[in-house]
Amino acid sequence: MIKKNDHIGIAVKDLDAQVVFYRDILGLEFHGYEELPDRGLKVGIFIVNDIRIELLQSISSDSAIGQFIEKKGEGIHHIAFYSDSVQAELDRLKAAGVKLIDETPKPGAEGMKIAFLHPKSTFRVLLELCQK
Amino acid sequence: MIKKNDHIGIAVKDLDAQVVFYRDILGLEFHGYEELPDRGLKVGIFIVNDIRIELLQSISSDSAIGQFIEKKGEGIHHIAFYSDSVQAELDRLKAAGVKLIDETPKPGAEGMKIAFLHPKSTFRVLLELCQK
């Protein structure tokens, strides 16, 4: 079951410049940087009340974020929902006919387990499920 | 000051089909439909914990959502932050050099006052400010 909106992921080219914008101009609470070498990402994390905003910069030529920016330019990349059991949700959604990118959860930022649904099944919106 | 993330706006072609997906397949709480004839929009509103997801369908050939879909296809359209005073935030951001789409708030869904920042100043992410 989906419990809440966990975060919004934004694909960015220049993470440091965007951190300045979100922190110093918009005035959002900056939670820090995190590197995810396995996914070729450096992440800048903001907390807005109960939701995180993750600015995602590619640090590897073959990362999904790098490919996204090459095709579509920088901008909003995905919406992530929190679930107490991502695997159970994946199984449930698959049984309901939803196409999945990840059949099992993989590691995400902040030690989360994450999985993406396939945009073909979600009207081109990239949706992620995640859990602690 | 920005208080929280208020909603995420998604540009959709077939609102009814997407309501079925978000309500019956994902299992999110459906709050209802609203028509905004002034903005050429029909909106399907979902509530996920404290955040709303607004599915935005164009009902007028010259609506901003219709133009967005024509250029980029359907998908995530904007992120909206809640502020107790949108006008004060607009004035503050303008003074900080941020380009605005709306210099003063206009009517949005659910009786909100809303205003958009210009994507040129926000690294191509369309950001909205809103208040009750």
Short mmCIF file of C-alpha atoms in Angstrom, two decimals, chain B residues 12 14 22-23 49 68 123:
data_model
loop_
_atom_site.label_atom_id
_atom_site.label_comp_id
_atom_site.label_asym_id
_atom_site.label_seq_id
_atom_site.Cartn_x
_atom_site.Cartn_y
_atom_site.Cartn_z
CA VAL B 12 -2.77 14.34 -18.92
CA ASP B 14 -7.25 11.26 -20.88
CA TYR B 22 -4.23 6.36 -9.76
CA ARG B 23 -7.38 5.36 -7.84
CA ASN B 49 -1.05 11.98 2.99
CA PHE B 68 2.54 21.79 -22.91
CA PHE B 123 16.51 25.43 -14.30
#
